[in-house]
Every structure is written in C-alpha cells, then in structure tokens.
Amino acid sequence: VRQFADVGGDRTDALVERMLAGDRTALARLMTLVENRAPELPALMSRLYPRTGRAHVVGLTGPPGAGKSTLADRLVAHARAAGRRVGVVAVDPSSPFSGGAVLGDRIRMQSHFLDPGVFIRSLSTRGSHGGLPRAARDVVRLLDAYGMDLVLVETVGVGQTELDVMRLADSIVVVLVPEAGDAVQIMKAGLLEIADVFVVNKADRDGADRMQMELAQMLHLRPPSPWDIPVVATQAVRDVGIGDVVAALARHREHVTSTDERAGRAAARRAAELVDILDEELRRRLETGLAAAPNGVLASVRSGETDPYSGAMRILSDATTLAGLVRTREP
Ligand SMILES: Nc1nc2c(ncn2[C@@H]2O[C@H](COP(=O)(O)OP(=O)(O)OP(=O)(O)O)[C@@H](O)[C@H]2O)c(=O)[nH]1
Ligand SMILES: [Mg+2]
C-alpha cells in the first residue's frame, strides 16, 4: 500500500480515463491498486460502478488438475472466434508467490497473450482478512468496465476462499474428472450448491460415463428448481465438447437475466457487498484510529489492564469515541 501512497486522486482519474479509452497499461496499473487495496479504492470503484454489469462473468472451479485452465483457454479461443473480448482472472489462494500454478496458467494461455482482445491477470494470497475475494471482485469489475464481454475466473481447489471468490460470478462451472471421486465427496465439498453447469472433463478417460451418470442421479434428488443443471462432457485438450459448454453458459445467462429470480439475487448481492465493504473499511479505520490514541483503550488492553471484551464494549457504547476512531482511513 505504501508504494502507492503518492498516487493521488488526480493520478487515479487519469488512469481511469486512459483505461476507459482502451489503454492496457492503465488497466494493469488500476488492477495493482485494487490488489493492494489502495486508499483511493472506494473512489475508484464508485466511479467505475455505472460502467459495469455488461460482462458475463463465468467462474471455473473444481479439484486441482481437473483441466480448468485448459478449458478456460478453449473458451477464450471460442469467444475470440465469435469476436467477443475476454478477461481471464486466475486466483490462487494457496500460493503466496506468483509461481507454481500461476506460471502454469500463463504457459497454457500463451497463445492468447499477444491478442489485444484478451487480458489475463493472476491473483494470489493477500495478507488481509478476506482480501482475495474482494480483490478478485474488483479486478473483475475493472475488466467489465474495460469492455470485456466475457470474464473467466478460475480458482484452484475447492476451499472456503474459492467458494467466496465464486460468489462474484453470474454462472459457475464446476469442472470434474472421471477420477474426482463419488457424488458424496462432491456434495461435501459444497460444489452441488454452487454449480450452474457441471463439466466432466477428460472424457477420454475410463469412468467418464459413470461420473456423468452419478451426477445426473444426484441432480435428480434435488428439489425441483427452475434451472436444470446440465452435465456436459468435454475433452479440453482435444477441443471436444467446448461448444456444448458455451451453449450451456448462454442458456444459463439467459435464464438468470429473464427470470424474476434475477432482481432478488442482484439486490441480495448488492446488500452483501455493502456489508463487505463496510467490514473492510471499518477494520482498516479502526486499526488506524486505535493506534493513533496512545492513552486509549488499545493501550489499556495491550497492557492487560482491561480485557478485550470490556475494551470493545466501552468503545461501542460511546458514539463519540467510536466516530473519532473510524474518521480517517489512513494513518
Ligand atoms: N487426458 C486429458 N487430459 C487433459 C484434458 N484436459 C486437460 N488435460 C490435462 O490435465 C492437466 C491439468 O490441466 P489444467 O488445465 O492445468 O488443469 P487445472 O484444473 O487448471 O489445474 P490447476 O489449476 O493446477 O488446479 C494438463 O496436463 C492437461 O493437459 C482432457 O480432456 N483429457
Ligand atoms: Mg489451472
């Protein structure tokens, strides 16, 4: 964050202007501000907000090595052939470095790197609490504002952070492979609740039919729902079945934009985002505010004189103190 302390509001405005005019370097710089949760973030995002909501945001998740990046690569090629512009965000919560899987993603995406209609960005762990899903959401917004028609978000693995990241997507593709285990494991990982489309990739391998059947049976047991989750078989490396995934995604998008469900979902999402932003901002401001009062509650809690619960309640019961603590964002 420090590194960007010199970037004032004016600089950010200039970057936004350049980005909106199609400048990729400006887009990359803005993404770095977002990743670092820079001080000008709320102003930046609120400025971009009216320009967002156009892109189809598709999440790709599933077990390691299932073929998500290969599938993403094929979806990018398909979209480009149709003249659509594409953003790709590869999220790797497990790695604090931009190495390993991220490098792998880069290599697999090589063919699209020089294409001006494609923008690829990797995101890895941030220290701050809940930082990664927030950074991912804002990076997707930047790509949306930049004018991408399709934004693909790939997460590695199936943990809580990955599920949180997936919440930003309009449509979620869960990529499985024949050897991904049985239906019970899929349910345990929470994948059934989030999937809009199931893909059984590596259909060239033994067990693909069985996996598809098990999934179909599991889906039959669900209570009736207006959206029937399709199960699509692919061989991403051989470019087989990609058109079916594209068609399923187009149908899902149509479904979410045409049903009553949509307005409700969007309202709930916006409300959750408000709480989420307040959570991030308040935490940051509280840390700043508490540290700035040398004889305040923080010192008393640090020394052990006051227990943390009493300290917290003392602050919360005094509106003036509380307001003072959260007044400024930066130290
Ligand atoms: N046999 C077969 N192999 C495939 C297929 N699709 C992808 N692979 C291979 O599976 C391996 C993993 O593919 P990736 O696309 O990196 O999988 P991923 O899910 O992105 O992996 P992580 O990001 O590490 O979780 C690579 O060696 C691919 O070439 C397929 O349809 N059939
Ligand atoms: Mg990958």
mmCIF file of C-alpha atoms and ligand atoms in Angstrom, residues 69 105 108 154, ligand 2:
data_model
loop_
_atom_site.group_PDB
_atom_site.id
_atom_site.type_symbol
_atom_site.label_atom_id
_atom_site.label_comp_id
_atom_site.label_asym_id
_atom_site.label_seq_id
_atom_site.Cartn_x
_atom_site.Cartn_y
_atom_site.Cartn_z
ATOM 1 C CA SER A 69 -7.069 -23.740 -17.298
ATOM 2 C CA ASP A 105 -1.664 -20.966 -16.331
ATOM 3 C CA ARG A 108 -1.156 -22.680 -21.168
ATOM 4 C CA GLU A 154 -10.513 -19.670 -12.380
HETATM 5 MG MG MG B 2 -5.275 -24.058 -13.625
#
